mmCIF file of C-alpha atoms in Angstrom:
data_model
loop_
_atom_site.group_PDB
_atom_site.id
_atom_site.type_symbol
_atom_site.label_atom_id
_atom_site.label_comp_id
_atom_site.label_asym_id
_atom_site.label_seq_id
_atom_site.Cartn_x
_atom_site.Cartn_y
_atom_site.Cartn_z
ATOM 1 C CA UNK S 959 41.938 25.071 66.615
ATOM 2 C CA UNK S 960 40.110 27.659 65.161
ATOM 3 C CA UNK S 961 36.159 28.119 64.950
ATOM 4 C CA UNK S 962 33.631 30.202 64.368
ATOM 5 C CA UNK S 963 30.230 30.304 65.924
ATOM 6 C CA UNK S 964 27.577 32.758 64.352
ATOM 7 C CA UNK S 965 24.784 33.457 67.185
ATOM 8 C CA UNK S 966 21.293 33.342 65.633
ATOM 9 C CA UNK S 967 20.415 31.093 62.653
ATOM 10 C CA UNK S 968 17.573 32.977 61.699
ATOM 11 C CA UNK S 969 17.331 37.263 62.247
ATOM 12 C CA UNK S 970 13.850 38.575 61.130
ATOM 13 C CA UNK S 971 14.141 43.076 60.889
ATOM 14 C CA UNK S 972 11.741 45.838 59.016
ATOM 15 C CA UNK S 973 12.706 47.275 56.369
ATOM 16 C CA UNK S 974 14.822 50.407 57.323
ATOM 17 C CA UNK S 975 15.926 48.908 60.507
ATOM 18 C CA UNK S 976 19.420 47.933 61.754
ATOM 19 C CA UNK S 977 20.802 44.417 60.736
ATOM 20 C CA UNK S 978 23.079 42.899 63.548
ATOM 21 C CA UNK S 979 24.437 39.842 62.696
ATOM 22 C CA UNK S 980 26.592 38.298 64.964
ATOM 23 C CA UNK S 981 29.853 36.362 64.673
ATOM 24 C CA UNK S 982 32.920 34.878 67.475
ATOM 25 C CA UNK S 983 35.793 33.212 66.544
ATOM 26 C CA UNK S 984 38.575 31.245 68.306
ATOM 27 C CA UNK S 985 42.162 31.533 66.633
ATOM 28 C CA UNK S 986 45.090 31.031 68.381
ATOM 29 C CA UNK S 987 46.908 32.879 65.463
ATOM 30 C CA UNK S 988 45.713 36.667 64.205
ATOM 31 C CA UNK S 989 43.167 35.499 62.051
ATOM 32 C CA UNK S 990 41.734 36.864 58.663
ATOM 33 C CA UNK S 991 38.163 36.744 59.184
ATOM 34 C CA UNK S 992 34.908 37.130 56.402
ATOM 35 C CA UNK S 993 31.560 37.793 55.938
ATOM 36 C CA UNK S 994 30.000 36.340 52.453
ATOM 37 C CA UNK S 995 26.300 36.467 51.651
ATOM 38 C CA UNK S 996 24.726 33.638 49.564
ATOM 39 C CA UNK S 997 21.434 34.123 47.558
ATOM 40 C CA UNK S 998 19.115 30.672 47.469
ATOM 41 C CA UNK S 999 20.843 28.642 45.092
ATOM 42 C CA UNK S 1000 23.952 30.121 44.200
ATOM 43 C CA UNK S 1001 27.250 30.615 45.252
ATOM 44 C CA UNK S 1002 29.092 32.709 48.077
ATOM 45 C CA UNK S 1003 29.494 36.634 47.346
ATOM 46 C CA UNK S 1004 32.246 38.022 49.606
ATOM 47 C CA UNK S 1005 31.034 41.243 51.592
ATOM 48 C CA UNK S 1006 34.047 42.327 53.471
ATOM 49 C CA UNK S 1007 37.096 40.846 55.396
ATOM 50 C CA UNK S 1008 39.372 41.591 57.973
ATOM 51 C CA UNK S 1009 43.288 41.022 57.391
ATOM 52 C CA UNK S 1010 44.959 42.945 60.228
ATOM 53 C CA UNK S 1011 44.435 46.425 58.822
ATOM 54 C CA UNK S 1012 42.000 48.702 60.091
ATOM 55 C CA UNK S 1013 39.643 47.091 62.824
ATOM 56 C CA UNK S 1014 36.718 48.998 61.199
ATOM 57 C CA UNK S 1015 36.123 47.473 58.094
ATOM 58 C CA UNK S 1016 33.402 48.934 55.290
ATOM 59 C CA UNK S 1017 31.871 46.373 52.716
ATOM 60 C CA UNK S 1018 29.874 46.148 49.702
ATOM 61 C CA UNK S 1019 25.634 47.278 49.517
ATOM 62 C CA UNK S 1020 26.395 49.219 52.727
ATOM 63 C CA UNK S 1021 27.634 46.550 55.065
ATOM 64 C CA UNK S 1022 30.563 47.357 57.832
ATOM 65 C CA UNK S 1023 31.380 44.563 60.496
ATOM 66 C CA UNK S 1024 34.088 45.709 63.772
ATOM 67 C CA UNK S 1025 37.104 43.304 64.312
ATOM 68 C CA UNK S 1026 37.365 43.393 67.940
ATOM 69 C CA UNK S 1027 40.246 41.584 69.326
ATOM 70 C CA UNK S 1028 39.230 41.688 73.315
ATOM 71 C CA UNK S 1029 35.424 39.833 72.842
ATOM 72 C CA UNK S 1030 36.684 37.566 69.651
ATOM 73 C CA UNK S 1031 34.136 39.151 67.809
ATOM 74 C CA UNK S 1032 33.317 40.349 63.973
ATOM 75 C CA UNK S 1033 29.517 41.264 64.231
ATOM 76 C CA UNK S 1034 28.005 42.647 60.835
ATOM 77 C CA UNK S 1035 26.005 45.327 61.102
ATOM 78 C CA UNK S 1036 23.995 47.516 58.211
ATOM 79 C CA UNK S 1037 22.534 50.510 59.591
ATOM 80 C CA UNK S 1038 18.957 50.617 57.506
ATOM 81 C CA UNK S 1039 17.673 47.247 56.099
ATOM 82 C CA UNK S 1040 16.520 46.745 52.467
ATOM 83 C CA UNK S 1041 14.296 44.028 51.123
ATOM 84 C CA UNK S 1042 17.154 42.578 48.646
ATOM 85 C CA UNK S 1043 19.260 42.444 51.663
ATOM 86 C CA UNK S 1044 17.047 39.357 52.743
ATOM 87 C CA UNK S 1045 19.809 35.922 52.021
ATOM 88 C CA UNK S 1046 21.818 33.890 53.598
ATOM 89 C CA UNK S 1047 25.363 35.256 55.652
ATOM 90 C CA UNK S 1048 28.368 33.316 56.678
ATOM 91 C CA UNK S 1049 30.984 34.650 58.581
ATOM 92 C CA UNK S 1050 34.357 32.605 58.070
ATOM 93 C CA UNK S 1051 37.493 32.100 59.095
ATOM 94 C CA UNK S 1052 41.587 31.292 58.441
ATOM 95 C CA UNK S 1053 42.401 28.101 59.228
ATOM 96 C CA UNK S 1054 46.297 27.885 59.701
ATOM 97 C CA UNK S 1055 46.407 29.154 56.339
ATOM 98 C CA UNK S 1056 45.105 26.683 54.413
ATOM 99 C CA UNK S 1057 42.019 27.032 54.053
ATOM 100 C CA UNK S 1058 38.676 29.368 55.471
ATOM 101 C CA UNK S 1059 36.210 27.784 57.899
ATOM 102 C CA UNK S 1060 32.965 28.795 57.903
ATOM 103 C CA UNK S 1061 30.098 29.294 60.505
ATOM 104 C CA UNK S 1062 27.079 27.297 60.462
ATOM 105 C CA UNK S 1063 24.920 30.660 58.548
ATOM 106 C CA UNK S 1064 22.413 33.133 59.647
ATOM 107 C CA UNK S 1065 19.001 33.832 57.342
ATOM 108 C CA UNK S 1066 18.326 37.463 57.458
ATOM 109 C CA UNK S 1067 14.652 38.163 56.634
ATOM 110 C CA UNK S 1068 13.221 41.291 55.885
ATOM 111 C CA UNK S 1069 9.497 42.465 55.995
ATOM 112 C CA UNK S 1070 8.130 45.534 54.864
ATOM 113 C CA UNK W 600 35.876 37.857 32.138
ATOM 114 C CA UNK W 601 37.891 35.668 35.174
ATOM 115 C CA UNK W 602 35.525 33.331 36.722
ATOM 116 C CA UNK W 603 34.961 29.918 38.259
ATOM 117 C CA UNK W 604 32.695 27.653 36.461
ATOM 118 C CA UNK W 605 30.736 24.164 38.336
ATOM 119 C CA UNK W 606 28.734 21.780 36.044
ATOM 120 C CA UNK W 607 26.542 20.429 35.712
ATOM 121 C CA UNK W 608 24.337 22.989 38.203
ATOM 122 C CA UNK W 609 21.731 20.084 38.747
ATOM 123 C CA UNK W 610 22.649 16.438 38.816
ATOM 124 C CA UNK W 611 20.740 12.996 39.550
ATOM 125 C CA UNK W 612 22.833 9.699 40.834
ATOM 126 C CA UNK W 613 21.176 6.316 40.937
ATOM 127 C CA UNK W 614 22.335 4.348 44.740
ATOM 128 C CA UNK W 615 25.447 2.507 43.996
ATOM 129 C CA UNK W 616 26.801 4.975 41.173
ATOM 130 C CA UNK W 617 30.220 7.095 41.227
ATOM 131 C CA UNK W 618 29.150 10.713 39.986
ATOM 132 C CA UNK W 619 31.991 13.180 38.867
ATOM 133 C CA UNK W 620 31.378 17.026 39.734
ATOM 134 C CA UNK W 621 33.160 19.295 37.381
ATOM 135 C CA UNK W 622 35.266 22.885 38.931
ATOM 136 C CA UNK W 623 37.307 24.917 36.096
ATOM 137 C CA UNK W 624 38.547 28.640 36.457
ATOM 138 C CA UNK W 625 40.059 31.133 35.053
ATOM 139 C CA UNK W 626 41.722 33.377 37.271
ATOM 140 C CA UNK W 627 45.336 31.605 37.430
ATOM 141 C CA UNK W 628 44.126 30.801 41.471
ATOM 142 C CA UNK W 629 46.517 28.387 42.914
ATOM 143 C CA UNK W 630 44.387 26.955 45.205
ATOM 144 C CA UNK W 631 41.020 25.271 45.182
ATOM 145 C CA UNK W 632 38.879 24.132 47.280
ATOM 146 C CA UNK W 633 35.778 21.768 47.548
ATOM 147 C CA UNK W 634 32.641 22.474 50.282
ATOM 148 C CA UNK W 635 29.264 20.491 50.763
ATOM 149 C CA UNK W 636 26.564 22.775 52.312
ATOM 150 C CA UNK W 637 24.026 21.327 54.340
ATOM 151 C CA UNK W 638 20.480 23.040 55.602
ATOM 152 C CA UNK W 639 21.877 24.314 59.097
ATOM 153 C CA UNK W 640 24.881 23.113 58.973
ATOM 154 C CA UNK W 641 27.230 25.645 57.174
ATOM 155 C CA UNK W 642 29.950 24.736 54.808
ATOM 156 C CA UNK W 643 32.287 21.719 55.454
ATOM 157 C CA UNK W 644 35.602 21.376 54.050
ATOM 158 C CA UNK W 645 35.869 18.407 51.434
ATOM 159 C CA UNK W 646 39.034 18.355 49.993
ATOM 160 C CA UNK W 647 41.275 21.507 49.007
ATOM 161 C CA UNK W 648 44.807 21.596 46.751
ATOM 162 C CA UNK W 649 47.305 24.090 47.091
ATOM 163 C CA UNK W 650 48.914 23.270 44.049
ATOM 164 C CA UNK W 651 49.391 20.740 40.863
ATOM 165 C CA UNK W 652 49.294 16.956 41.530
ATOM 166 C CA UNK W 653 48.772 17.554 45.308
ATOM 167 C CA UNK W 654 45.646 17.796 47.377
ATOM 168 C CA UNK W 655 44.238 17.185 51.166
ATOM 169 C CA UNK W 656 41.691 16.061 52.908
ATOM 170 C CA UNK W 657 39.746 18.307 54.507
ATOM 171 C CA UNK W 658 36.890 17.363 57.705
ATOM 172 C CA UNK W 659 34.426 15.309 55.704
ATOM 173 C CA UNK W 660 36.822 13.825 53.178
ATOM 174 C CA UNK W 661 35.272 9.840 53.293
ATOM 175 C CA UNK W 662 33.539 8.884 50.131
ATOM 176 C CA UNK W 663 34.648 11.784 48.099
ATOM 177 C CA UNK W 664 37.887 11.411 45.849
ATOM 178 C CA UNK W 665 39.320 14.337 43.514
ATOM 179 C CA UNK W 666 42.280 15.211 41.174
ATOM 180 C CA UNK W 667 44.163 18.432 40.118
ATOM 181 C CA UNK W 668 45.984 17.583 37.074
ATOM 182 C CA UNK W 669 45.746 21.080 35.880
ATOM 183 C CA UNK W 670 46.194 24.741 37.443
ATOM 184 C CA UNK W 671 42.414 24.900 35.987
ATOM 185 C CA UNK W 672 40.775 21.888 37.149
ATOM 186 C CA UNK W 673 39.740 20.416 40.438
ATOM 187 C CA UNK W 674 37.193 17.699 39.620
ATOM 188 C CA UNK W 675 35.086 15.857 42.902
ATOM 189 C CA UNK W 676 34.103 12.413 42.504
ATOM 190 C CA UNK W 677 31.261 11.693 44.863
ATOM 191 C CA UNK W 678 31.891 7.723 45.628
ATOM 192 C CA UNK W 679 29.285 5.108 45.863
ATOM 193 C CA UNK W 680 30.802 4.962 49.474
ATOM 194 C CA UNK W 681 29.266 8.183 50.417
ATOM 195 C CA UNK W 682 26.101 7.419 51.713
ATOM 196 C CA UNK W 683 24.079 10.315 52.215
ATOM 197 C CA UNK W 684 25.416 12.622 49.113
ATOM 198 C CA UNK W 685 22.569 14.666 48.822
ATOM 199 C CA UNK W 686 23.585 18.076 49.250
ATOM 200 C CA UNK W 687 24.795 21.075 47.360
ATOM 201 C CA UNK W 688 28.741 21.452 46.245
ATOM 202 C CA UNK W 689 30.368 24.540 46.580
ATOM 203 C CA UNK W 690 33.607 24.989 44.766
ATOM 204 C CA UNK W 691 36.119 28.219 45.408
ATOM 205 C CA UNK W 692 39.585 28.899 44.299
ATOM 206 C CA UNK W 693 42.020 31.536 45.999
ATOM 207 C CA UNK W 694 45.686 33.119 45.515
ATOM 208 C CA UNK W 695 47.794 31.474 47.660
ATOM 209 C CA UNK W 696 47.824 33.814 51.073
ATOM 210 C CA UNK W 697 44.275 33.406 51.488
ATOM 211 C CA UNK W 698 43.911 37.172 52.750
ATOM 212 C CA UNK W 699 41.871 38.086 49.292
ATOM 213 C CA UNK W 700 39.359 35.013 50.552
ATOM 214 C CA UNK W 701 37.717 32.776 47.821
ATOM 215 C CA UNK W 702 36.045 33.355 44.720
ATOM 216 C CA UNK W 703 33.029 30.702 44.767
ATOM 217 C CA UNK W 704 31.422 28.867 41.390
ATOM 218 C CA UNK W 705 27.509 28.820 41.413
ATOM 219 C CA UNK W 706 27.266 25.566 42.922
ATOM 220 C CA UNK W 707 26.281 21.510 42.127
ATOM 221 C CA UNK W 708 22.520 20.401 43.359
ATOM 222 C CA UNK W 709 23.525 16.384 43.524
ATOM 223 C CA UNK W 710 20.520 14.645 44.502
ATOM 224 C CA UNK W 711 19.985 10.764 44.964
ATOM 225 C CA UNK W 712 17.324 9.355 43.300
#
Protein backbone atom coordinates (compact mmCIF):
# COMPACT_ATOMS: atom_id res chain seq x y z
CA UNK A 1 0.00 0.00 0.00
CA UNK A 2 1.37 3.17 -0.46
CA UNK A 3 2.55 5.81 2.28
CA UNK A 4 4.30 8.57 2.91
CA UNK A 5 6.23 9.51 5.98
CA UNK A 6 7.63 13.19 6.19
CA UNK A 7 10.67 13.14 8.86
CA UNK A 8 10.44 16.20 11.14
CA UNK A 9 7.11 17.83 12.12
CA UNK A 10 8.56 20.94 12.99
CA UNK A 11 12.05 22.52 10.99
CA UNK A 12 13.14 25.88 12.62
CA UNK A 13 16.15 27.78 9.84
CA UNK A 14 17.52 31.65 9.60
CA UNK A 15 16.60 33.54 7.23
CA UNK A 16 18.95 32.97 4.17
CA UNK A 17 19.66 29.49 5.13
CA UNK A 18 18.90 26.17 3.35
CA UNK A 19 15.36 24.58 3.90
CA UNK A 20 15.53 20.66 3.85
CA UNK A 21 12.44 19.17 4.21
CA UNK A 22 12.26 15.69 4.10
CA UNK A 23 9.87 13.17 2.55
CA UNK A 24 9.86 8.81 1.86
CA UNK A 25 7.34 7.08 0.26
CA UNK A 26 6.37 3.40 -0.26
CA UNK A 27 4.61 2.60 -3.72
CA UNK A 28 4.65 -0.53 -5.16
CA UNK A 29 3.64 1.22 -8.50
CA UNK A 30 5.84 4.40 -10.05
CA UNK A 31 4.24 6.88 -8.11
CA UNK A 32 3.38 10.64 -8.81
CA UNK A 33 4.52 12.31 -5.82
CA UNK A 34 3.80 16.29 -4.38
CA UNK A 35 4.81 18.84 -2.30
CA UNK A 36 1.89 21.55 -1.38
CA UNK A 37 2.38 24.32 1.16
CA UNK A 38 -0.61 25.48 3.28
CA UNK A 39 -0.75 28.99 4.94
CA UNK A 40 -2.71 28.94 8.60
CA UNK A 41 -6.14 28.72 7.63
CA UNK A 42 -6.43 28.16 4.13
CA UNK A 43 -6.21 25.72 1.64
CA UNK A 44 -3.33 23.58 -0.05
CA UNK A 45 -1.08 25.52 -2.75
CA UNK A 46 0.70 22.94 -4.94
CA UNK A 47 4.61 23.63 -5.15
CA UNK A 48 5.86 21.03 -7.49
CA UNK A 49 5.28 17.30 -8.43
CA UNK A 50 6.92 14.50 -9.80
CA UNK A 51 5.16 12.38 -12.70
CA UNK A 52 7.97 10.26 -14.16
CA UNK A 53 9.69 13.02 -16.11
CA UNK A 54 12.76 14.52 -15.08
CA UNK A 55 13.96 13.31 -11.51
CA UNK A 56 15.00 16.95 -10.80
CA UNK A 57 12.04 18.80 -10.48
CA UNK A 58 11.95 22.95 -10.05
CA UNK A 59 8.82 24.54 -8.26
CA UNK A 60 7.20 27.70 -7.54
CA UNK A 61 8.95 30.77 -4.93
CA UNK A 62 12.23 28.93 -5.58
CA UNK A 63 11.52 25.45 -4.34
CA UNK A 64 13.17 22.17 -6.19
CA UNK A 65 12.68 18.66 -4.45
CA UNK A 66 14.96 15.30 -6.15
CA UNK A 67 12.83 12.15 -7.00
CA UNK A 68 15.18 9.52 -6.11
CA UNK A 69 14.06 6.11 -6.92
CA UNK A 70 16.97 3.98 -4.94
CA UNK A 71 16.28 5.73 -1.12
CA UNK A 72 12.27 6.25 -1.85
CA UNK A 73 12.84 9.69 -1.32
CA UNK A 74 11.42 13.33 -2.55
CA UNK A 75 13.19 15.75 -0.03
CA UNK A 76 12.36 19.57 -0.68
CA UNK A 77 14.96 21.69 -0.52
CA UNK A 78 15.16 25.79 -1.07
CA UNK A 79 18.57 26.96 -1.15
CA UNK A 80 18.19 30.53 0.91
CA UNK A 81 15.17 30.82 3.31
CA UNK A 82 12.74 33.80 3.34
CA UNK A 83 10.46 34.88 6.14
CA UNK A 84 7.11 34.32 3.95
CA UNK A 85 8.44 30.94 3.33
CA UNK A 86 7.47 30.17 7.08
CA UNK A 87 3.84 27.61 6.60
CA UNK A 88 2.91 24.48 6.66
CA UNK A 89 4.34 21.57 3.81
CA UNK A 90 2.86 18.29 2.87
CA UNK A 91 4.41 16.01 0.70
CA UNK A 92 1.76 13.54 -0.94
CA UNK A 93 1.29 10.79 -2.77
CA UNK A 94 -0.74 8.52 -5.71
CA UNK A 95 -2.72 6.14 -4.34
CA UNK A 96 -3.54 3.46 -7.09
CA UNK A 97 -4.84 6.26 -8.92
CA UNK A 98 -7.54 7.31 -7.16
CA UNK A 99 -6.75 9.50 -5.07
CA UNK A 100 -3.32 11.45 -3.33
CA UNK A 101 -2.28 10.53 0.22
CA UNK A 102 -0.74 12.85 2.18
CA UNK A 103 2.02 12.92 4.94
CA UNK A 104 1.30 13.86 8.36
CA UNK A 105 3.02 17.87 7.58
CA UNK A 106 6.13 19.61 8.51
CA UNK A 107 5.99 23.50 10.05
CA UNK A 108 8.85 25.35 8.61
CA UNK A 109 9.73 28.36 10.81
CA UNK A 110 11.85 31.03 9.97
CA UNK A 111 13.69 33.62 12.24
CA UNK A 112 15.51 36.51 11.26
CA UNK B 1 -11.65 32.88 -13.13
CA UNK B 2 -11.75 28.67 -12.54
CA UNK B 3 -11.84 27.98 -8.94
CA UNK B 4 -13.16 25.79 -6.14
CA UNK B 5 -15.40 27.40 -3.70
CA UNK B 6 -16.21 25.75 0.32
CA UNK B 7 -18.91 27.50 2.46
CA UNK B 8 -19.55 28.43 4.80
CA UNK B 9 -15.55 29.07 5.88
CA UNK B 10 -16.64 28.98 9.66
CA UNK B 11 -19.44 26.85 10.98
CA UNK B 12 -20.97 25.99 14.58
CA UNK B 13 -23.03 22.48 15.17
CA UNK B 14 -24.99 21.94 18.35
CA UNK B 15 -24.23 17.79 19.72
CA UNK B 16 -26.81 15.71 18.09
CA UNK B 17 -27.20 17.93 14.80
CA UNK B 18 -26.49 16.81 11.00
CA UNK B 19 -24.42 19.82 9.45
CA UNK B 20 -24.08 20.00 5.55
CA UNK B 21 -20.60 21.38 4.18
CA UNK B 22 -20.93 22.94 0.82
CA UNK B 23 -17.87 22.16 -2.30
CA UNK B 24 -18.75 23.81 -5.89
CA UNK B 25 -16.14 24.41 -8.78
CA UNK B 26 -15.63 25.57 -11.76
CA UNK B 27 -12.99 24.01 -13.59
CA UNK B 28 -15.06 21.05 -15.36
CA UNK B 29 -12.72 18.61 -12.72
CA UNK B 30 -14.12 15.19 -12.79
CA UNK B 31 -13.13 14.23 -9.64
CA UNK B 32 -13.52 15.49 -6.11
CA UNK B 33 -12.45 14.80 -3.17
CA UNK B 34 -13.21 15.41 0.61
CA UNK B 35 -10.15 15.64 3.51
CA UNK B 36 -10.43 16.43 7.37
CA UNK B 37 -7.11 17.89 8.69
CA UNK B 38 -6.20 17.35 12.09
CA UNK B 39 -3.27 19.26 14.29
CA UNK B 40 -0.44 16.57 13.60
CA UNK B 41 -2.13 14.39 11.89
CA UNK B 42 -2.05 15.35 8.12
CA UNK B 43 -4.92 15.02 5.77
CA UNK B 44 -7.25 11.94 5.82
CA UNK B 45 -9.23 10.84 3.00
CA UNK B 46 -13.13 11.24 3.61
CA UNK B 47 -14.89 10.37 0.73
CA UNK B 48 -13.82 11.09 -3.04
CA UNK B 49 -16.09 10.64 -6.53
CA UNK B 50 -14.70 10.01 -9.73
CA UNK B 51 -17.66 10.84 -11.48
CA UNK B 52 -21.67 11.70 -11.46
CA UNK B 53 -23.93 9.68 -9.09
CA UNK B 54 -20.92 7.62 -7.84
CA UNK B 55 -18.63 8.11 -4.90
CA UNK B 56 -16.26 6.04 -2.29
CA UNK B 57 -15.31 5.83 0.85
CA UNK B 58 -12.17 6.81 1.62
CA UNK B 59 -10.07 5.85 5.36
CA UNK B 60 -12.23 7.80 7.77
CA UNK B 61 -15.54 7.53 5.93
CA UNK B 62 -17.94 6.66 9.36
CA UNK B 63 -20.25 9.46 10.24
CA UNK B 64 -19.76 11.45 7.15
CA UNK B 65 -22.29 10.97 4.14
CA UNK B 66 -22.05 13.00 0.69
CA UNK B 67 -23.68 13.27 -2.81
CA UNK B 68 -22.51 14.28 -6.37
CA UNK B 69 -25.55 14.97 -8.27
CA UNK B 70 -23.75 17.42 -10.38
CA UNK B 71 -20.21 17.63 -12.25
CA UNK B 72 -20.10 20.90 -9.87
CA UNK B 73 -21.11 19.77 -6.58
CA UNK B 74 -19.78 17.47 -3.94
CA UNK B 75 -21.63 18.36 -0.73
CA UNK B 76 -20.30 16.53 2.94
CA UNK B 77 -22.80 15.92 5.47
CA UNK B 78 -21.08 15.63 8.81
CA UNK B 79 -23.60 13.05 10.74
CA UNK B 80 -24.68 13.29 14.27
CA UNK B 81 -22.82 9.84 14.31
CA UNK B 82 -19.51 11.45 14.02
CA UNK B 83 -18.43 12.06 17.30
CA UNK B 84 -15.52 14.12 17.43
CA UNK B 85 -16.20 16.47 14.16
CA UNK B 86 -14.21 19.20 15.15
CA UNK B 87 -11.73 19.76 12.62
CA UNK B 88 -11.10 21.64 9.44
CA UNK B 89 -12.53 20.28 5.83
CA UNK B 90 -10.50 20.41 2.98
CA UNK B 91 -12.16 19.97 -0.35
CA UNK B 92 -10.04 19.44 -3.86
CA UNK B 93 -11.13 18.48 -7.27
CA UNK B 94 -8.74 17.00 -10.07
CA UNK B 95 -8.82 15.88 -13.93
CA UNK B 96 -9.14 12.46 -13.99
CA UNK B 97 -5.25 11.07 -14.23
CA UNK B 98 -4.39 12.67 -11.13
CA UNK B 99 -0.77 13.61 -12.52
CA UNK B 100 -1.85 17.58 -12.53
CA UNK B 101 -2.62 16.87 -8.50
CA UNK B 102 -5.59 18.77 -6.85
CA UNK B 103 -6.77 22.14 -6.85
CA UNK B 104 -7.90 22.73 -3.04
CA UNK B 105 -11.01 25.23 -1.84
CA UNK B 106 -10.06 27.47 1.22
CA UNK B 107 -11.36 25.19 3.67
CA UNK B 108 -14.55 24.59 6.41
CA UNK B 109 -13.62 25.45 10.32
CA UNK B 110 -16.65 23.05 11.80
CA UNK B 111 -16.52 23.38 15.39
CA UNK B 112 -18.88 21.72 18.08
CA UNK B 113 -20.31 23.83 20.40
Amino acid sequence: AQSVTQLGSHVSVSEGALVLLRCNYSSSVPPYLFWYVQYPNQGLQLLLKYTSAATLVKGINGFEAEFKKSETSFHLTKPSAHMSDAAEYFCAVTRAGTALIFGKGTTLSVSS
Amino acid sequence: DGGITQSPKYLFRKEGQNVTLSCEQNLNHDAMYWYRQDPGQGLRLIYYSQIVNDFQKGDIAEGYSVSREKKESFPLTVTSAQKNPTAFYLCASSIQHLNYGYTFGSGTRLTVV
